[in-house]
mmCIF file of C-alpha atoms in Angstrom:
data_model
loop_
_atom_site.group_PDB
_atom_site.id
_atom_site.type_symbol
_atom_site.label_atom_id
_atom_site.label_comp_id
_atom_site.label_asym_id
_atom_site.label_seq_id
_atom_site.Cartn_x
_atom_site.Cartn_y
_atom_site.Cartn_z
ATOM 1 C CA UNK A 1 -7.827 -14.745 -1.885
ATOM 2 C CA UNK A 2 -8.377 -11.731 -4.090
ATOM 3 C CA UNK A 3 -9.020 -12.352 -7.770
ATOM 4 C CA UNK A 4 -7.733 -9.785 -10.245
ATOM 5 C CA UNK A 5 -9.723 -9.559 -13.436
ATOM 6 C CA UNK A 6 -7.693 -8.758 -16.527
ATOM 7 C CA UNK A 7 -10.579 -6.823 -18.010
ATOM 8 C CA UNK A 8 -10.736 -4.545 -14.981
ATOM 9 C CA UNK A 9 -6.996 -3.905 -15.081
ATOM 10 C CA UNK A 10 -7.126 -3.006 -18.765
ATOM 11 C CA UNK A 11 -10.054 -0.691 -18.170
ATOM 12 C CA UNK A 12 -8.202 1.059 -15.353
ATOM 13 C CA UNK A 13 -5.107 1.486 -17.515
ATOM 14 C CA UNK A 14 -7.225 2.893 -20.329
ATOM 15 C CA UNK A 15 -8.758 5.429 -17.961
ATOM 16 C CA UNK A 16 -5.322 6.447 -16.642
ATOM 17 C CA UNK A 17 -3.992 6.863 -20.169
ATOM 18 C CA UNK A 18 -6.989 8.972 -21.128
ATOM 19 C CA UNK A 19 -6.525 11.184 -18.076
ATOM 20 C CA UNK A 20 -2.793 11.508 -18.807
ATOM 21 C CA UNK A 21 -3.437 12.433 -22.428
ATOM 22 C CA UNK A 22 -5.990 15.036 -21.376
ATOM 23 C CA UNK A 23 -3.599 16.595 -18.867
ATOM 24 C CA UNK A 24 -0.785 16.664 -21.439
ATOM 25 C CA UNK A 25 -3.061 18.345 -23.976
ATOM 26 C CA UNK A 26 -4.110 20.934 -21.397
ATOM 27 C CA UNK A 27 -0.491 21.696 -20.474
ATOM 28 C CA UNK A 28 0.783 21.573 -24.069
ATOM 29 C CA UNK A 29 -1.940 23.024 -26.294
ATOM 30 C CA UNK A 30 -1.333 22.662 -30.031
ATOM 31 C CA UNK A 31 0.337 25.661 -31.646
ATOM 32 C CA UNK A 32 -1.202 27.489 -34.548
ATOM 33 C CA UNK A 33 0.489 27.738 -37.923
ATOM 34 C CA UNK A 34 1.181 31.416 -37.214
ATOM 35 C CA UNK A 35 2.933 30.577 -33.943
ATOM 36 C CA UNK A 36 5.007 27.885 -35.608
ATOM 37 C CA UNK A 37 5.995 30.290 -38.390
ATOM 38 C CA UNK A 38 6.945 32.941 -35.824
ATOM 39 C CA UNK A 39 9.144 30.480 -33.924
ATOM 40 C CA UNK A 40 10.877 29.394 -37.115
ATOM 41 C CA UNK A 41 11.465 33.021 -38.072
ATOM 42 C CA UNK A 42 12.948 33.836 -34.662
ATOM 43 C CA UNK A 43 15.225 30.816 -34.922
ATOM 44 C CA UNK A 44 16.341 31.811 -38.415
ATOM 45 C CA UNK A 45 17.038 35.390 -37.304
ATOM 46 C CA UNK A 46 19.048 34.157 -34.317
ATOM 47 C CA UNK A 47 21.134 31.985 -36.641
ATOM 48 C CA UNK A 48 21.400 34.692 -39.313
ATOM 49 C CA UNK A 49 22.562 37.668 -37.276
ATOM 50 C CA UNK A 50 26.026 36.907 -35.956
ATOM 51 C CA UNK A 51 27.643 40.131 -37.126
ATOM 52 C CA UNK A 52 26.283 43.388 -38.520
ATOM 53 C CA UNK A 53 28.213 45.707 -40.841
ATOM 54 C CA UNK A 54 27.138 49.344 -41.203
ATOM 55 C CA UNK A 55 28.629 50.992 -44.287
ATOM 56 C CA UNK A 56 29.650 54.617 -44.767
ATOM 57 C CA UNK A 57 31.330 56.370 -47.666
ATOM 58 C CA UNK A 58 31.396 59.774 -49.319
ATOM 59 C CA UNK A 59 28.073 58.967 -50.977
ATOM 60 C CA UNK A 60 26.558 56.491 -48.496
ATOM 61 C CA UNK A 61 25.367 58.188 -45.322
ATOM 62 C CA UNK A 62 24.205 55.618 -42.787
ATOM 63 C CA UNK A 63 23.960 57.745 -39.655
ATOM 64 C CA UNK A 64 20.168 57.493 -39.739
ATOM 65 C CA UNK A 65 20.269 53.672 -39.636
ATOM 66 C CA UNK A 66 23.164 53.362 -37.196
ATOM 67 C CA UNK A 67 20.917 53.464 -34.135
ATOM 68 C CA UNK A 68 18.620 50.829 -35.632
ATOM 69 C CA UNK A 69 21.604 48.587 -36.407
ATOM 70 C CA UNK A 70 22.902 49.028 -32.865
ATOM 71 C CA UNK A 71 19.551 47.999 -31.400
ATOM 72 C CA UNK A 72 19.431 44.937 -33.645
ATOM 73 C CA UNK A 73 22.968 43.972 -32.611
ATOM 74 C CA UNK A 74 22.143 44.407 -28.933
ATOM 75 C CA UNK A 75 18.918 42.399 -29.171
ATOM 76 C CA UNK A 76 20.546 39.551 -31.090
ATOM 77 C CA UNK A 77 23.869 39.799 -29.218
ATOM 78 C CA UNK A 78 25.611 40.250 -32.541
ATOM 79 C CA UNK A 79 28.965 41.834 -33.272
ATOM 80 C CA UNK A 80 28.693 45.356 -34.678
ATOM 81 C CA UNK A 81 31.156 46.729 -37.208
ATOM 82 C CA UNK A 82 31.097 50.177 -38.813
ATOM 83 C CA UNK A 83 33.278 50.765 -41.852
ATOM 84 C CA UNK A 84 34.019 53.855 -43.912
ATOM 85 C CA UNK A 85 35.152 53.078 -47.452
ATOM 86 C CA UNK A 86 37.501 55.565 -49.105
ATOM 87 C CA UNK A 87 37.334 55.262 -52.869
ATOM 88 C CA UNK A 88 40.868 55.668 -54.243
ATOM 89 C CA UNK A 89 41.078 56.890 -57.870
ATOM 90 C CA UNK A 90 42.934 54.697 -60.342
ATOM 91 C CA UNK A 91 45.320 57.590 -60.929
ATOM 92 C CA UNK A 92 46.679 57.162 -57.388
ATOM 93 C CA UNK A 93 48.348 54.233 -55.621
ATOM 94 C CA UNK A 94 45.921 52.326 -53.400
ATOM 95 C CA UNK A 95 47.900 53.422 -50.326
ATOM 96 C CA UNK A 96 48.212 57.051 -51.421
ATOM 97 C CA UNK A 97 47.851 59.681 -48.720
ATOM 98 C CA UNK A 98 44.348 61.154 -48.757
ATOM 99 C CA UNK A 99 44.384 63.244 -45.606
ATOM 100 C CA UNK A 100 41.062 65.032 -46.081
ATOM 101 C CA UNK A 101 39.188 61.824 -46.866
ATOM 102 C CA UNK A 102 40.816 60.045 -43.914
ATOM 103 C CA UNK A 103 39.809 62.826 -41.516
ATOM 104 C CA UNK A 104 36.266 62.651 -42.847
ATOM 105 C CA UNK A 105 36.233 58.883 -42.316
ATOM 106 C CA UNK A 106 37.463 59.159 -38.736
ATOM 107 C CA UNK A 107 34.868 61.815 -37.952
ATOM 108 C CA UNK A 108 32.027 59.705 -39.326
ATOM 109 C CA UNK A 109 33.196 56.603 -37.449
ATOM 110 C CA UNK A 110 33.465 58.634 -34.252
ATOM 111 C CA UNK A 111 29.776 59.490 -34.607
ATOM 112 C CA UNK A 112 29.018 55.801 -35.195
ATOM 113 C CA UNK A 113 30.882 54.902 -32.003
ATOM 114 C CA UNK A 114 28.896 57.483 -30.042
ATOM 115 C CA UNK A 115 25.602 56.083 -31.330
ATOM 116 C CA UNK A 116 26.661 52.542 -30.430
ATOM 117 C CA UNK A 117 27.701 53.593 -26.921
ATOM 118 C CA UNK A 118 24.372 55.368 -26.453
ATOM 119 C CA UNK A 119 22.716 52.013 -27.174
ATOM 120 C CA UNK A 120 25.098 50.110 -24.855
ATOM 121 C CA UNK A 121 26.639 48.162 -27.724
ATOM 122 C CA UNK A 122 30.302 47.419 -28.342
ATOM 123 C CA UNK A 123 31.480 48.364 -31.813
ATOM 124 C CA UNK A 124 34.542 47.925 -33.984
ATOM 125 C CA UNK A 125 35.385 50.494 -36.645
ATOM 126 C CA UNK A 126 37.533 50.274 -39.746
ATOM 127 C CA UNK A 127 38.649 52.530 -42.576
ATOM 128 C CA UNK A 128 38.783 50.631 -45.871
ATOM 129 C CA UNK A 129 40.549 51.710 -49.046
ATOM 130 C CA UNK A 130 39.221 50.413 -52.345
ATOM 131 C CA UNK A 131 39.027 51.338 -56.001
ATOM 132 C CA UNK A 132 35.262 51.043 -55.798
ATOM 133 C CA UNK A 133 33.030 51.303 -52.739
ATOM 134 C CA UNK A 134 31.018 48.199 -53.602
ATOM 135 C CA UNK A 135 34.131 46.063 -54.050
ATOM 136 C CA UNK A 136 35.520 47.241 -50.718
ATOM 137 C CA UNK A 137 32.286 46.475 -48.887
ATOM 138 C CA UNK A 138 31.891 43.029 -50.441
ATOM 139 C CA UNK A 139 35.490 42.083 -49.651
ATOM 140 C CA UNK A 140 35.185 43.262 -46.044
ATOM 141 C CA UNK A 141 31.866 41.461 -45.577
ATOM 142 C CA UNK A 142 33.403 38.242 -46.855
ATOM 143 C CA UNK A 143 36.567 38.573 -44.768
ATOM 144 C CA UNK A 144 34.658 39.439 -41.577
ATOM 145 C CA UNK A 145 31.986 36.777 -42.227
ATOM 146 C CA UNK A 146 29.252 39.373 -41.964
ATOM 147 C CA UNK A 147 25.640 38.165 -41.737
ATOM 148 C CA UNK A 148 23.898 41.497 -42.349
ATOM 149 C CA UNK A 149 24.996 44.625 -44.232
ATOM 150 C CA UNK A 150 23.204 47.856 -43.314
ATOM 151 C CA UNK A 151 23.285 50.776 -45.739
ATOM 152 C CA UNK A 152 21.886 54.260 -45.602
ATOM 153 C CA UNK A 153 20.209 55.237 -48.841
ATOM 154 C CA UNK A 154 21.803 57.420 -51.464
ATOM 155 C CA UNK A 155 19.965 58.557 -54.557
ATOM 156 C CA UNK A 156 21.628 59.664 -57.751
ATOM 157 C CA UNK A 157 19.186 62.529 -58.292
ATOM 158 C CA UNK A 158 17.581 65.251 -56.247
ATOM 159 C CA UNK A 159 14.105 63.753 -56.349
ATOM 160 C CA UNK A 160 12.594 60.896 -54.353
ATOM 161 C CA UNK A 161 12.078 58.649 -57.366
ATOM 162 C CA UNK A 162 15.727 58.720 -58.404
ATOM 163 C CA UNK A 163 17.482 55.345 -58.570
ATOM 164 C CA UNK A 164 19.648 54.219 -55.671
ATOM 165 C CA UNK A 165 23.370 54.795 -56.049
ATOM 166 C CA UNK A 166 25.262 52.289 -58.161
ATOM 167 C CA UNK A 167 27.346 51.077 -55.213
ATOM 168 C CA UNK A 168 24.248 50.169 -53.203
ATOM 169 C CA UNK A 169 22.732 48.309 -56.138
ATOM 170 C CA UNK A 170 25.924 46.276 -56.664
ATOM 171 C CA UNK A 171 26.235 45.437 -52.970
ATOM 172 C CA UNK A 172 22.618 44.307 -52.763
ATOM 173 C CA UNK A 173 22.989 42.179 -55.893
ATOM 174 C CA UNK A 174 26.317 40.515 -55.109
ATOM 175 C CA UNK A 175 26.496 40.217 -51.318
ATOM 176 C CA UNK A 176 26.587 36.711 -49.869
ATOM 177 C CA UNK A 177 24.487 37.851 -46.927
ATOM 178 C CA UNK A 178 21.342 39.863 -46.318
ATOM 179 C CA UNK A 179 21.372 43.597 -47.065
ATOM 180 C CA UNK A 180 19.201 46.143 -45.273
ATOM 181 C CA UNK A 181 18.806 49.511 -47.016
ATOM 182 C CA UNK A 182 17.381 52.289 -44.863
ATOM 183 C CA UNK A 183 15.415 54.839 -46.853
ATOM 184 C CA UNK A 184 14.154 57.916 -45.041
ATOM 185 C CA UNK A 185 10.537 58.687 -45.801
ATOM 186 C CA UNK A 186 9.529 62.299 -46.243
ATOM 187 C CA UNK A 187 7.220 62.019 -43.224
ATOM 188 C CA UNK A 188 9.118 59.277 -41.407
ATOM 189 C CA UNK A 189 10.650 59.605 -37.964
ATOM 190 C CA UNK A 190 12.207 56.189 -37.216
ATOM 191 C CA UNK A 191 15.217 56.691 -39.514
ATOM 192 C CA UNK A 192 15.558 60.428 -39.018
ATOM 193 C CA UNK A 193 18.772 61.505 -37.236
ATOM 194 C CA UNK A 194 18.217 63.528 -34.052
ATOM 195 C CA UNK A 195 18.360 67.263 -34.631
ATOM 196 C CA UNK A 196 21.421 68.985 -33.299
ATOM 197 C CA UNK A 197 21.042 71.614 -30.634
ATOM 198 C CA UNK A 198 21.355 74.998 -32.339
ATOM 199 C CA UNK A 199 22.984 76.493 -29.234
ATOM 200 C CA UNK A 200 25.526 73.690 -29.084
ATOM 201 C CA UNK A 201 26.366 74.150 -32.758
ATOM 202 C CA UNK A 202 26.804 77.889 -32.309
ATOM 203 C CA UNK A 203 29.339 77.467 -29.518
#
């Protein structure tokens, strides 16, 4: 008859547990604080970016950030919306006919659509009428539940140190979501629109 010693059994179990713990540690090494922070950031970005709004107006030119916004939308599988805001003077009814401004809006949004298609991203476009550009953008962002507003920079002066346009400042201050303002550096290339072919323009 075989006698089983309790001490031996406990020792064997302890060895098995130690081996198991070692194997688990080898297969699941502890993450660094940097890795944990990166994972949290990626999770936050995934939750944050559900829809991206790119804004255009007579004074806000966002063509140079449109491609960047399209790439962000594609990477995060977010909805992409481009809107041109027509500022209607108080001297006119809000639905007054503004043919020249409407044509300009459609032309700009057509370019936005082309940039989105070039990046294999679906896009919705909208022409918005408002008394003030900032108010129109904020209302649209709220209605469309936008998570990120993308704006091309506009400066009130001719020099680099001039303040950003009033509309951009108001949007950045009052938006209920994140706002990305793309400012072209004098030597930058990332936010620089592609140069048009001189021959194509001449045709």
